[in-house]
Short mmCIF file of C-alpha atoms in Angstrom, two decimals:
data_model
loop_
_atom_site.label_atom_id
_atom_site.label_comp_id
_atom_site.label_asym_id
_atom_site.label_seq_id
_atom_site.Cartn_x
_atom_site.Cartn_y
_atom_site.Cartn_z
CA MET D 1 98.42 -24.15 -96.83
CA GLN D 2 100.51 -23.34 -94.29
CA HIS D 3 99.90 -25.32 -90.72
CA ASP D 4 100.72 -24.33 -87.56
CA LYS D 5 103.59 -26.92 -86.18
CA ILE D 6 105.42 -28.32 -83.13
CA LEU D 7 109.16 -28.83 -83.56
CA ILE D 8 110.30 -32.10 -81.71
CA LEU D 9 114.10 -32.21 -81.29
CA ASP D 10 115.22 -35.94 -80.95
CA PHE D 11 117.96 -36.79 -78.53
CA GLY D 12 117.93 -40.50 -79.38
CA SER D 13 114.77 -41.84 -77.57
CA GLN D 14 113.33 -45.04 -79.21
CA VAL D 15 109.85 -43.52 -78.60
CA THR D 16 110.23 -40.08 -80.03
CA GLN D 17 108.12 -41.06 -83.10
CA LEU D 18 105.17 -41.44 -80.46
CA ILE D 19 105.45 -37.84 -79.44
CA ALA D 20 104.86 -36.78 -82.85
CA ARG D 21 102.32 -39.31 -83.68
CA ARG D 22 100.32 -37.86 -80.21
CA VAL D 23 100.83 -34.10 -81.44
CA ARG D 24 99.22 -35.35 -84.78
CA GLU D 25 96.54 -36.95 -83.15
CA ALA D 26 95.45 -33.66 -81.62
CA HIS D 27 95.22 -32.62 -85.45
CA VAL D 28 98.23 -30.30 -85.08
CA TYR D 29 101.05 -30.88 -87.57
CA SER D 30 104.52 -31.80 -85.99
CA GLU D 31 108.12 -32.57 -87.35
CA VAL D 32 110.68 -34.47 -85.60
CA HIS D 33 114.39 -33.29 -86.32
CA PRO D 34 117.51 -34.23 -84.65
CA CYS D 35 118.84 -32.45 -81.44
CA ASP D 36 121.98 -31.06 -82.88
CA VAL D 37 120.27 -28.64 -85.48
CA THR D 38 121.89 -25.25 -85.20
CA ASP D 39 120.86 -21.94 -83.54
CA ASP D 40 120.54 -20.57 -87.18
CA TRP D 41 118.56 -23.48 -88.47
CA VAL D 42 115.90 -23.22 -85.32
CA ARG D 43 115.65 -19.44 -86.16
CA ARG D 44 115.12 -20.05 -89.71
CA HIS D 45 112.54 -22.66 -89.13
CA ALA D 46 110.44 -20.42 -86.87
CA ALA D 47 110.95 -17.27 -89.05
CA ASP D 48 107.63 -17.66 -90.91
CA GLY D 49 105.47 -17.61 -87.72
CA THR D 50 104.01 -20.81 -88.02
CA LEU D 51 106.17 -22.50 -85.04
CA LYS D 52 104.14 -22.66 -82.01
CA GLY D 53 106.19 -24.90 -79.74
CA VAL D 54 108.78 -27.06 -79.18
CA ILE D 55 109.26 -30.27 -77.57
CA LEU D 56 112.38 -31.89 -76.39
CA SER D 57 112.53 -35.77 -76.31
CA GLY D 58 114.14 -38.39 -74.22
CA SER D 59 117.30 -39.83 -74.39
CA HIS D 60 119.58 -42.85 -73.14
CA ALA D 61 122.50 -40.49 -72.04
CA SER D 62 123.20 -38.69 -69.21
CA VAL D 63 122.82 -34.58 -69.62
CA TYR D 64 126.03 -33.86 -67.39
CA GLU D 65 128.23 -35.61 -69.65
CA GLU D 66 130.63 -33.07 -71.51
CA THR D 67 130.09 -35.34 -74.92
CA THR D 68 126.07 -35.11 -74.40
CA ASP D 69 123.83 -33.08 -76.93
CA LYS D 70 122.18 -30.05 -75.37
CA ALA D 71 119.29 -28.23 -76.95
CA PRO D 72 120.05 -25.28 -79.25
CA GLN D 73 120.02 -22.12 -76.89
CA ALA D 74 117.66 -20.75 -79.66
CA VAL D 75 114.98 -22.99 -78.42
CA PHE D 76 114.85 -20.87 -75.30
CA GLU D 77 114.79 -17.74 -76.95
CA LEU D 78 112.01 -17.90 -79.52
CA GLY D 79 109.12 -16.94 -77.11
CA VAL D 80 107.40 -19.85 -77.66
CA PRO D 81 106.28 -22.45 -75.41
CA VAL D 82 108.65 -25.51 -74.65
CA LEU D 83 107.98 -29.05 -73.18
CA GLY D 84 110.90 -31.16 -72.03
CA ILE D 85 110.13 -34.93 -71.75
CA CYS D 86 112.53 -37.07 -69.70
CA TYR D 87 115.80 -36.27 -70.85
CA GLY D 88 114.25 -33.41 -72.31
CA MET D 89 113.43 -31.76 -68.90
CA GLN D 90 117.07 -32.96 -67.72
CA THR D 91 118.48 -30.77 -70.25
CA MET D 92 115.95 -27.91 -69.94
CA ALA D 93 117.30 -27.86 -66.17
CA HIS D 94 120.82 -28.31 -66.85
CA GLN D 95 120.88 -25.54 -69.49
CA LEU D 96 119.03 -23.00 -67.56
CA GLY D 97 120.86 -23.17 -64.26
CA GLY D 98 119.28 -26.04 -62.47
CA LYS D 99 121.15 -29.25 -61.61
CA VAL D 100 120.75 -32.74 -62.62
CA GLU D 101 122.67 -35.85 -60.76
CA GLY D 102 122.64 -39.37 -61.04
CA GLY D 103 119.89 -41.17 -59.38
CA HIS D 104 120.67 -43.79 -56.59
CA LYS D 105 117.51 -45.80 -57.70
CA ARG D 106 116.42 -46.04 -61.25
CA GLU D 107 112.93 -45.53 -61.79
CA PHE D 108 111.49 -47.80 -64.90
CA GLY D 109 107.83 -48.91 -65.39
CA PHE D 110 104.77 -47.51 -63.56
CA ALA D 111 104.87 -44.92 -61.15
CA ALA D 112 102.00 -42.80 -59.44
CA VAL D 113 102.54 -38.99 -59.71
CA ARG D 114 101.37 -36.00 -57.75
CA ALA D 115 100.61 -32.93 -59.53
CA ARG D 116 101.54 -29.82 -57.84
CA GLY D 117 101.41 -26.08 -58.44
CA HIS D 118 98.22 -26.07 -60.35
CA THR D 119 100.11 -25.32 -63.27
CA ALA D 120 98.26 -24.85 -66.72
CA LEU D 121 99.80 -28.04 -68.23
CA LEU D 122 98.26 -30.42 -65.34
CA ARG D 123 95.41 -28.60 -64.13
CA ASP D 124 92.55 -30.77 -63.71
CA ILE D 125 94.23 -33.64 -65.25
CA ALA D 126 94.40 -36.56 -63.08
CA ASP D 127 93.49 -40.33 -62.73
CA TYR D 128 92.28 -40.02 -59.40
CA THR D 129 92.47 -38.04 -56.13
CA THR D 130 93.47 -39.02 -52.76
CA PRO D 131 91.76 -38.53 -49.42
CA GLU D 132 93.97 -35.76 -48.77
CA GLY D 133 92.58 -33.98 -52.37
CA HIS D 134 95.86 -34.36 -54.10
CA GLY D 135 95.67 -35.41 -57.81
CA MET D 136 97.31 -38.30 -58.90
CA LEU D 137 98.55 -39.35 -62.31
CA ASN D 138 99.24 -43.22 -63.30
CA VAL D 139 102.78 -42.79 -65.57
CA TRP D 140 105.30 -44.51 -67.03
CA MET D 141 108.99 -43.87 -65.99
CA SER D 142 112.01 -44.84 -67.52
CA HIS D 143 115.26 -42.84 -65.90
CA GLY D 144 118.12 -43.06 -63.60
CA ASP D 145 119.36 -39.18 -63.70
CA LYS D 146 117.12 -36.56 -61.95
CA VAL D 147 116.69 -32.87 -61.61
CA VAL D 148 117.87 -32.37 -58.08
CA GLU D 149 117.74 -28.52 -58.40
CA MET D 150 115.36 -26.23 -60.22
CA PRO D 151 116.40 -23.42 -62.55
CA PRO D 152 115.84 -20.10 -61.11
CA GLY D 153 112.05 -19.19 -62.02
CA PHE D 154 110.87 -22.80 -62.21
CA LYS D 155 108.01 -24.22 -59.55
CA LEU D 156 107.76 -27.60 -58.46
CA MET D 157 104.94 -29.26 -60.98
CA ALA D 158 105.00 -32.88 -59.92
CA SER D 159 106.72 -35.49 -57.57
CA THR D 160 107.02 -39.22 -56.52
CA ASP D 161 108.50 -40.35 -53.49
CA SER D 162 111.83 -41.24 -55.25
CA CYS D 163 111.75 -38.40 -57.61
CA PRO D 164 110.97 -35.18 -55.66
CA ILE D 165 111.14 -32.73 -58.94
CA ALA D 166 109.07 -35.26 -61.57
CA GLY D 167 107.82 -32.22 -63.03
CA MET D 168 108.63 -28.38 -63.30
CA ALA D 169 107.30 -25.06 -64.86
CA ASP D 170 108.31 -21.66 -65.47
CA GLU D 171 104.68 -20.34 -66.44
CA ALA D 172 106.25 -16.76 -67.33
CA ARG D 173 108.26 -17.98 -70.25
CA ARG D 174 105.67 -21.06 -70.69
CA PHE D 175 108.46 -23.74 -70.15
CA TYR D 176 107.08 -27.10 -68.79
CA ALA D 177 109.19 -30.07 -68.21
CA ILE D 178 108.08 -33.53 -66.98
CA GLN D 179 110.11 -36.63 -65.79
CA PHE D 180 107.75 -39.02 -67.11
CA HIS D 181 106.82 -40.18 -70.71
CA ALA D 182 103.52 -38.97 -71.79
CA GLU D 183 103.79 -40.05 -75.01
CA VAL D 184 103.54 -43.93 -74.38
CA THR D 185 100.17 -45.46 -73.79
CA HIS D 186 101.19 -46.76 -70.12
CA THR D 187 100.79 -43.18 -69.04
CA VAL D 188 96.85 -42.72 -68.93
CA GLN D 189 96.62 -39.12 -69.09
CA GLY D 190 99.49 -38.57 -71.64
CA ARG D 191 97.44 -37.69 -74.56
CA ALA D 192 95.34 -35.31 -72.53
CA ILE D 193 98.60 -33.74 -71.29
CA LEU D 194 100.24 -33.63 -74.94
CA GLU D 195 96.94 -31.97 -76.31
CA ARG D 196 96.71 -29.50 -73.62
CA PHE D 197 100.37 -28.15 -74.41
CA VAL D 198 99.90 -27.98 -78.15
CA ARG D 199 96.21 -27.00 -78.33
CA ASP D 200 95.94 -24.76 -75.21
CA ILE D 201 99.59 -23.73 -74.08
CA CYS D 202 100.96 -23.13 -77.58
CA GLN D 203 97.55 -22.01 -79.30
CA ALA D 204 98.28 -24.32 -82.16
CA ARG D 205 95.35 -24.57 -84.81
CA PRO D 206 94.19 -27.95 -85.29
CA ASP D 207 93.82 -27.99 -88.56
CA TRP D 208 95.93 -31.17 -89.53
CA VAL D 209 92.86 -33.20 -90.88
CA MET D 210 93.50 -36.11 -93.78
CA ARG D 211 90.21 -35.88 -95.77
CA ASP D 212 91.48 -31.82 -96.14
CA HIS D 213 95.07 -33.07 -96.81
CA ILE D 214 94.10 -34.93 -100.04
CA ALA D 215 93.53 -31.47 -101.87
CA GLU D 216 96.97 -30.23 -100.50
CA ALA D 217 98.64 -33.22 -101.57
CA VAL D 218 96.87 -33.72 -104.92
CA GLU D 219 98.01 -29.87 -106.08
CA ALA D 220 101.68 -30.38 -104.52
CA ILE D 221 101.98 -33.58 -107.08
CA ARG D 222 100.58 -31.74 -109.87
CA ARG D 223 102.85 -28.93 -109.38
CA GLN D 224 106.14 -31.29 -108.79
CA VAL D 225 105.24 -33.39 -111.79
CA GLY D 226 104.13 -31.01 -114.41
CA ASP D 227 103.28 -33.02 -117.63
CA GLU D 228 106.02 -35.77 -117.09
CA GLU D 229 105.44 -39.64 -116.32
CA VAL D 230 105.79 -41.52 -112.81
CA ILE D 231 106.51 -44.83 -112.30
CA LEU D 232 105.63 -46.59 -108.71
CA GLY D 233 106.12 -50.19 -107.43
CA LEU D 234 103.09 -51.46 -106.24
CA SER D 235 103.49 -54.19 -103.83
CA GLY D 236 99.73 -54.28 -102.77
CA GLY D 237 100.68 -53.17 -98.88
CA VAL D 238 98.88 -50.15 -97.59
CA ASP D 239 101.64 -47.56 -98.28
CA SER D 240 102.26 -48.10 -102.07
CA SER D 241 98.49 -48.52 -102.25
CA VAL D 242 97.52 -45.18 -100.87
CA ALA D 243 100.48 -43.56 -102.82
CA ALA D 244 99.39 -45.00 -106.02
CA ALA D 245 95.58 -43.94 -105.37
CA LEU D 246 96.68 -40.27 -104.26
CA ILE D 247 99.15 -39.93 -107.20
CA HIS D 248 96.32 -41.58 -109.89
CA ARG D 249 93.88 -38.82 -108.26
CA ALA D 250 96.38 -36.20 -108.88
CA ILE D 251 97.84 -37.22 -112.45
CA GLY D 252 95.38 -40.08 -113.96
CA ASP D 253 97.37 -41.77 -116.85
CA GLN D 254 100.83 -39.98 -116.04
CA LEU D 255 101.01 -42.96 -113.66
CA THR D 256 102.24 -46.36 -114.31
CA CYS D 257 102.41 -49.06 -111.72
CA VAL D 258 104.58 -51.86 -111.81
CA PHE D 259 103.37 -54.85 -109.59
CA VAL D 260 105.89 -57.20 -108.88
CA ASP D 261 104.41 -60.87 -107.93
CA HIS D 262 107.48 -62.81 -106.33
CA GLY D 263 105.37 -65.95 -105.57
CA LEU D 264 105.38 -65.20 -101.76
CA LEU D 265 102.18 -63.26 -101.67
CA ARG D 266 99.05 -63.80 -99.68
CA LEU D 267 96.12 -66.23 -101.22
CA ASP D 268 94.59 -64.42 -104.08
CA GLU D 269 96.63 -61.06 -103.38
CA GLY D 270 97.89 -60.63 -106.57
CA ASP D 271 94.30 -60.75 -108.17
CA MET D 272 92.81 -58.51 -105.43
CA VAL D 273 95.75 -56.07 -106.29
CA MET D 274 94.66 -55.84 -110.19
CA ASP D 275 91.05 -55.93 -109.39
CA MET D 276 91.47 -52.79 -107.16
CA PHE D 277 93.86 -50.66 -109.34
CA ALA D 278 93.23 -51.61 -112.74
CA GLY D 279 89.68 -52.71 -112.48
CA ARG D 280 88.15 -50.24 -110.23
CA LEU D 281 90.43 -47.24 -110.36
CA HIS D 282 91.39 -47.91 -113.96
CA ALA D 283 95.15 -47.03 -113.37
CA LYS D 284 97.71 -48.39 -115.40
CA VAL D 285 99.13 -51.41 -113.98
CA VAL D 286 101.83 -53.60 -115.33
CA ARG D 287 101.80 -57.03 -113.53
CA VAL D 288 105.27 -59.09 -113.64
CA ASP D 289 104.98 -62.58 -112.77
CA ALA D 290 108.47 -63.39 -111.30
CA SER D 291 107.73 -65.97 -108.79
CA GLU D 292 110.02 -68.63 -110.78
CA ARG D 293 112.76 -66.34 -110.61
CA PHE D 294 112.43 -65.48 -106.88
CA LEU D 295 112.03 -69.24 -105.72
CA GLY D 296 115.20 -70.15 -107.99
CA LYS D 297 116.93 -67.66 -106.28
CA LEU D 298 115.90 -68.69 -102.90
CA ALA D 299 116.48 -72.47 -103.17
CA GLY D 300 118.81 -73.91 -100.68
CA VAL D 301 118.86 -70.72 -98.82
CA SER D 302 117.84 -71.12 -95.04
CA ASP D 303 119.69 -68.06 -93.43
CA PRO D 304 116.62 -65.28 -92.57
CA GLU D 305 119.04 -62.47 -93.50
CA ALA D 306 120.08 -64.01 -96.60
CA LYS D 307 116.67 -64.67 -97.77
CA ARG D 308 115.77 -61.00 -97.10
CA LYS D 309 118.67 -59.96 -99.03
CA ILE D 310 118.04 -62.18 -102.15
CA ILE D 311 114.19 -61.09 -102.20
CA GLY D 312 115.16 -57.23 -101.92
CA ARG D 313 117.83 -57.66 -104.49
CA GLU D 314 115.76 -59.53 -107.09
CA PHE D 315 112.86 -57.26 -106.53
CA VAL D 316 115.19 -54.41 -107.50
CA GLU D 317 116.41 -55.99 -110.43
CA VAL D 318 113.09 -56.78 -111.81
CA PHE D 319 111.73 -53.72 -111.40
CA LYS D 320 114.45 -52.04 -112.89
CA ALA D 321 114.30 -54.06 -115.87
CA GLU D 322 110.60 -53.26 -116.15
CA ALA D 323 111.07 -49.55 -115.56
CA ALA D 324 113.46 -49.43 -118.43
CA ARG D 325 111.02 -51.18 -120.58
CA ILE D 326 108.51 -48.37 -119.71
CA LYS D 327 110.77 -45.65 -120.32
CA GLU D 328 111.58 -46.95 -123.84
CA THR D 329 108.38 -47.52 -125.16
CA HIS D 330 106.18 -44.51 -123.57
CA SER D 331 105.85 -41.32 -125.67
CA ARG D 332 105.95 -38.98 -122.90
CA HIS D 333 108.98 -38.44 -120.54
CA VAL D 334 109.40 -40.86 -117.89
CA ALA D 335 111.09 -38.83 -115.20
CA TRP D 336 109.83 -39.81 -111.78
CA LEU D 337 109.91 -42.80 -109.49
CA ALA D 338 107.15 -42.89 -106.68
CA GLN D 339 107.71 -44.43 -103.45
CA GLY D 340 105.39 -45.32 -100.28
CA THR D 341 107.96 -43.62 -97.97
CA ILE D 342 106.29 -42.63 -94.81
CA TYR D 343 107.52 -40.39 -92.06
CA PRO D 344 108.92 -43.19 -89.54
CA ASP D 345 111.04 -44.51 -92.45
CA VAL D 346 112.69 -40.74 -92.84
CA ILE D 347 112.96 -40.46 -89.01
CA GLU D 348 114.51 -43.72 -88.49
CA SER D 349 116.99 -43.24 -91.57
CA GLY D 350 117.81 -39.86 -90.53
CA GLY D 351 118.41 -41.09 -86.89
CA ALA D 352 120.66 -43.94 -88.30
CA LYS D 353 122.99 -41.44 -90.07
CA SER D 354 123.14 -39.22 -86.90
CA LYS D 355 123.44 -41.99 -84.53
CA LYS D 356 121.16 -40.52 -82.03
CA ALA D 357 119.20 -43.59 -81.19
CA VAL D 358 121.17 -46.95 -79.68
CA THR D 359 119.37 -49.15 -82.26
CA ILE D 360 117.77 -48.26 -85.39
CA LYS D 361 116.50 -49.72 -88.58
CA SER D 362 117.70 -48.58 -92.10
CA HIS D 363 114.89 -48.53 -94.72
CA HIS D 364 115.63 -49.46 -98.40
CA ASN D 365 112.97 -46.87 -99.65
CA VAL D 366 114.68 -43.93 -98.56
CA GLY D 367 117.18 -43.36 -101.70
CA GLY D 368 119.16 -45.51 -103.74
CA LEU D 369 116.95 -46.74 -106.48
CA PRO D 370 116.02 -43.74 -108.03
CA GLU D 371 119.87 -42.98 -108.91
CA GLN D 372 120.00 -46.33 -110.54
CA LEU D 373 117.12 -45.76 -112.66
CA GLY D 374 118.02 -41.76 -113.26
CA LEU D 375 114.73 -41.09 -112.22
CA LYS D 376 113.97 -38.26 -109.96
CA LEU D 377 112.01 -39.29 -106.39
CA LEU D 378 108.28 -38.52 -105.78
CA GLU D 379 107.34 -39.45 -102.09
CA PRO D 380 103.70 -37.97 -101.14
CA LEU D 381 103.38 -39.81 -98.02
CA ARG D 382 106.84 -38.95 -96.61
CA ASP D 383 105.15 -36.69 -94.04
CA LEU D 384 102.68 -38.86 -92.85
CA PHE D 385 102.56 -41.70 -90.18
CA LYS D 386 100.95 -44.86 -90.57
CA ASP D 387 97.56 -44.19 -89.00
CA GLU D 388 97.39 -41.22 -90.95
CA VAL D 389 98.11 -43.06 -94.24
CA ARG D 390 95.19 -45.40 -93.57
CA GLU D 391 92.88 -42.43 -92.86
CA LEU D 392 94.10 -40.97 -96.13
CA GLY D 393 93.52 -44.24 -98.23
CA VAL D 394 89.68 -44.34 -96.76
CA ALA D 395 89.31 -40.82 -97.57
CA LEU D 396 90.59 -41.44 -101.42
CA GLY D 397 87.94 -44.56 -101.39
CA LEU D 398 90.10 -47.22 -100.75
CA PRO D 399 87.97 -50.24 -99.34
CA ALA D 400 88.65 -50.35 -95.48
CA GLU D 401 89.42 -54.12 -95.61
CA MET D 402 92.61 -53.24 -97.80
CA VAL D 403 93.49 -50.42 -95.90
CA TYR D 404 93.34 -51.59 -92.39
CA ARG D 405 94.82 -54.92 -93.15
CA HIS D 406 97.52 -56.15 -90.86
CA PRO D 407 101.23 -55.56 -91.64
CA PHE D 408 102.82 -57.75 -94.08
CA PRO D 409 106.51 -58.01 -94.39
CA GLY D 410 108.51 -56.94 -97.64
CA PRO D 411 109.90 -60.05 -98.38
CA GLY D 412 106.48 -61.56 -97.55
CA LEU D 413 106.13 -65.23 -97.25
CA GLY D 414 109.40 -65.65 -97.48
CA VAL D 415 109.99 -64.90 -94.02
CA ARG D 416 107.29 -66.88 -92.79
CA ILE D 417 108.47 -69.85 -94.22
CA LEU D 418 111.15 -71.04 -91.52
CA GLY D 419 114.20 -72.23 -93.34
CA GLU D 420 114.42 -72.93 -97.11
CA VAL D 421 111.33 -71.63 -99.28
CA LYS D 422 109.79 -73.74 -101.52
CA LYS D 423 106.86 -73.50 -103.62
CA GLU D 424 105.25 -76.20 -102.20
CA TYR D 425 105.81 -74.77 -98.65
CA ALA D 426 104.03 -71.47 -99.80
CA ASP D 427 101.11 -73.01 -101.16
CA LEU D 428 100.53 -74.69 -98.07
CA LEU D 429 101.31 -71.67 -95.84
CA ARG D 430 99.20 -69.44 -98.11
CA ARG D 431 95.83 -71.73 -97.52
CA ALA D 432 96.34 -72.23 -93.84
CA ASP D 433 97.10 -68.33 -93.10
CA ALA D 434 94.15 -67.52 -95.42
CA ILE D 435 91.66 -69.84 -93.08
CA PHE D 436 93.08 -68.25 -90.17
CA ILE D 437 92.32 -64.67 -91.23
CA GLU D 438 89.09 -65.97 -92.44
CA GLU D 439 88.30 -66.96 -88.77
CA LEU D 440 89.41 -64.02 -87.21
CA ARG D 441 87.13 -61.73 -89.30
CA GLU D 442 84.11 -64.02 -88.56
CA ALA D 443 84.64 -64.14 -84.97
CA ARG D 444 83.52 -61.45 -82.76
CA ASP D 445 84.38 -60.53 -79.15
CA ALA D 446 80.88 -60.89 -76.83
CA SER D 447 82.17 -57.91 -74.89
CA THR D 448 83.01 -55.31 -77.72
CA GLY D 449 81.21 -56.72 -80.71
CA LYS D 450 84.48 -56.52 -82.51
CA SER D 451 85.92 -58.94 -84.78
CA TRP D 452 89.19 -60.73 -83.45
CA TYR D 453 90.55 -59.46 -86.55
CA ASP D 454 90.03 -56.19 -85.60
CA LEU D 455 91.19 -56.56 -81.83
CA THR D 456 94.39 -57.91 -82.85
CA SER D 457 97.26 -55.68 -84.37
CA GLN D 458 99.02 -58.47 -86.21
CA ALA D 459 97.96 -62.04 -86.98
CA PHE D 460 99.41 -64.83 -89.39
CA THR D 461 100.73 -68.24 -90.15
CA VAL D 462 104.19 -69.60 -90.01
CA PHE D 463 105.23 -72.70 -91.76
CA LEU D 464 107.64 -74.89 -89.80
CA PRO D 465 109.73 -77.03 -91.88
CA VAL D 466 109.28 -80.37 -89.54
CA LYS D 467 106.82 -82.99 -89.70
CA SER D 468 105.00 -84.77 -87.24
CA VAL D 469 102.74 -87.78 -87.03
CA GLY D 470 99.21 -87.86 -86.97
CA VAL D 471 96.10 -89.80 -87.50
CA MET D 472 93.40 -89.31 -89.97
CA GLY D 473 90.46 -91.82 -90.41
CA ASP D 474 92.28 -95.38 -89.77
CA GLY D 475 95.18 -94.00 -91.37
CA ARG D 476 98.83 -92.74 -89.98
CA THR D 477 99.92 -89.19 -91.42
CA TYR D 478 103.19 -87.46 -91.44
CA ASP D 479 102.64 -83.98 -92.42
CA TYR D 480 104.09 -80.36 -91.65
CA VAL D 481 103.30 -78.16 -88.69
CA VAL D 482 102.27 -74.50 -88.62
CA ALA D 483 102.37 -71.97 -85.96
CA LEU D 484 99.32 -69.43 -85.26
CA ARG D 485 100.85 -65.90 -84.25
CA ALA D 486 98.34 -63.05 -83.12
CA VAL D 487 99.33 -60.06 -81.14
CA GLN D 488 97.93 -56.89 -79.69
CA THR D 489 100.22 -53.73 -79.57
CA SER D 490 99.81 -50.06 -79.85
CA ASP D 491 103.20 -49.24 -81.27
CA PHE D 492 104.56 -52.65 -82.25
CA MET D 493 107.70 -51.39 -80.07
CA THR D 494 106.13 -53.99 -77.37
CA ALA D 495 103.64 -56.51 -78.17
CA ASP D 496 101.33 -59.09 -75.92
CA TRP D 497 100.27 -62.48 -77.65
CA ALA D 498 96.48 -62.32 -78.04
CA GLU D 499 94.54 -64.33 -75.87
CA LEU D 500 92.23 -65.96 -78.44
CA PRO D 501 89.32 -67.82 -77.37
CA TYR D 502 89.77 -71.44 -77.30
CA ALA D 503 86.80 -72.33 -79.48
CA LEU D 504 88.19 -69.97 -82.19
CA LEU D 505 91.50 -71.75 -81.88
CA LYS D 506 89.67 -75.10 -81.86
CA ARG D 507 87.79 -73.89 -85.24
CA VAL D 508 90.92 -72.59 -87.04
CA SER D 509 92.97 -75.88 -86.03
CA GLY D 510 90.30 -77.99 -87.26
CA ARG D 511 89.72 -76.21 -90.80
CA ILE D 512 93.44 -76.06 -91.45
CA ILE D 513 94.02 -79.98 -90.66
CA ASN D 514 90.84 -81.00 -92.46
CA GLU D 515 91.22 -78.36 -95.55
CA VAL D 516 94.93 -78.30 -96.26
CA ARG D 517 96.52 -81.54 -97.41
CA GLY D 518 99.92 -81.86 -95.92
CA ILE D 519 99.36 -80.24 -92.56
CA ASN D 520 98.42 -82.18 -89.69
CA ARG D 521 99.47 -80.04 -86.48
CA VAL D 522 98.60 -76.48 -85.75
CA THR D 523 100.14 -74.65 -82.70
CA TYR D 524 99.69 -71.40 -81.27
CA ASP D 525 102.74 -69.19 -80.20
CA VAL D 526 102.10 -67.36 -76.91
CA SER D 527 105.46 -65.34 -76.67
CA SER D 528 105.38 -61.62 -76.18
CA LYS D 529 107.56 -59.03 -77.50
CA PRO D 530 110.10 -58.60 -76.01
CA PRO D 531 111.91 -61.23 -75.67
CA ALA D 532 110.34 -62.43 -78.83
CA THR D 533 109.72 -60.75 -81.84
CA ILE D 534 106.58 -60.65 -83.60
CA GLU D 535 107.68 -62.32 -86.81
CA TRP D 536 109.56 -65.67 -86.66
CA GLU D 537 112.40 -64.30 -88.95
#
């Protein structure tokens, strides 16, 4: 099935992914590509008639600098609607004959924007109306430069006191531009604005739905794999679990999952993975207990980055050895390595190569390993965002408690044990963390009725390699300390510490100290991101 699509050109904003996610949430398919694609590439991308609109992202750059990226001119010649956001507005103005200057005053954070001109994009969308009848929007601004002169054919669409041209539109050509960031949750009507653009102005069909995507994905996997066999590294995380379930739905016994237990999993996680995939889905799963190997390599290592590299390297080596054994013993030709690569991995790795963003992560699961194993790469989730992967998992029949579990780092407890990793520490941490999560699932917020596990985006326990004095009964103890961490966030780029009820924290602390012999003190982390990170290492 061919989906209508929205092309998002990325100029290096760290929230470009949010634009794509908001478009997808409107059930319209979107793709993110670097802004320096050629005019010919844009025209080829539009040739099949599925391209319904283009969105130009923000950037840290200034549009009037000679070396700064501009949008391909073909974007403005396709005859499809174009929306510029922040820098996207500035480059639209600059390229179409307007004028952009450095502002004397930066706008960063909340702003109240007055909608003007009754354009198709903002008509009847407002957070409140002033006594004078002006529609107002509560938005998020992040800019220094600003448009001071609109291009020919444009009219004013929005303004603030410090930014007289905060939005502009050429409705004859269906070109719209806003200085504020509609993609972030701080812009209250941002979702409505983006949905208005893609659904009403672009007239894109809302046919991007995960339950319908299963049939398309299954057919694509069957067509790609044929009668060859696939090996998949199953970690127990959401991405690899959903990839395994989807591929198994498509090709059944042609898939073999390799589950490497590095000894740093959560309590009973290995058994849960085996029960789900081998027991309930009847998939072929090879469980490799490599815990002694990993813990041996980590002995004496305290540096967080060194620990991550060791765990990553050893995982690859263990997986390679098992994959080689499977290739030798299977009668059919093993030709594919499946990975749970998702769309943010692809976008961020592409951004790292093009150097469009200021700070960007590289991802281990975008290339590398297939070449070492002599296998072709199968990535059935590479077009999906995390929330879409979760929807797909539920549609495939995976239990919600597995699909909607909080994020867990690839190195596992190895980066939740501060300093050197020891089996004793991992065993204590596993039990303490399980108590914390169990209590979060049980406790419910009185106002919403939801569990505190569902109300937090990520919650876990950290093992601190220090001891403190305590008293139990009539005796003195000298045992370890753990820290509880729970945050709330919509995008994981920023996060607030969760204000858990004191009664809940008291119950968790009491249970850990009484039930986990070796821990006599529990603390709660009240740091937000920034300046802290979510994980401690």
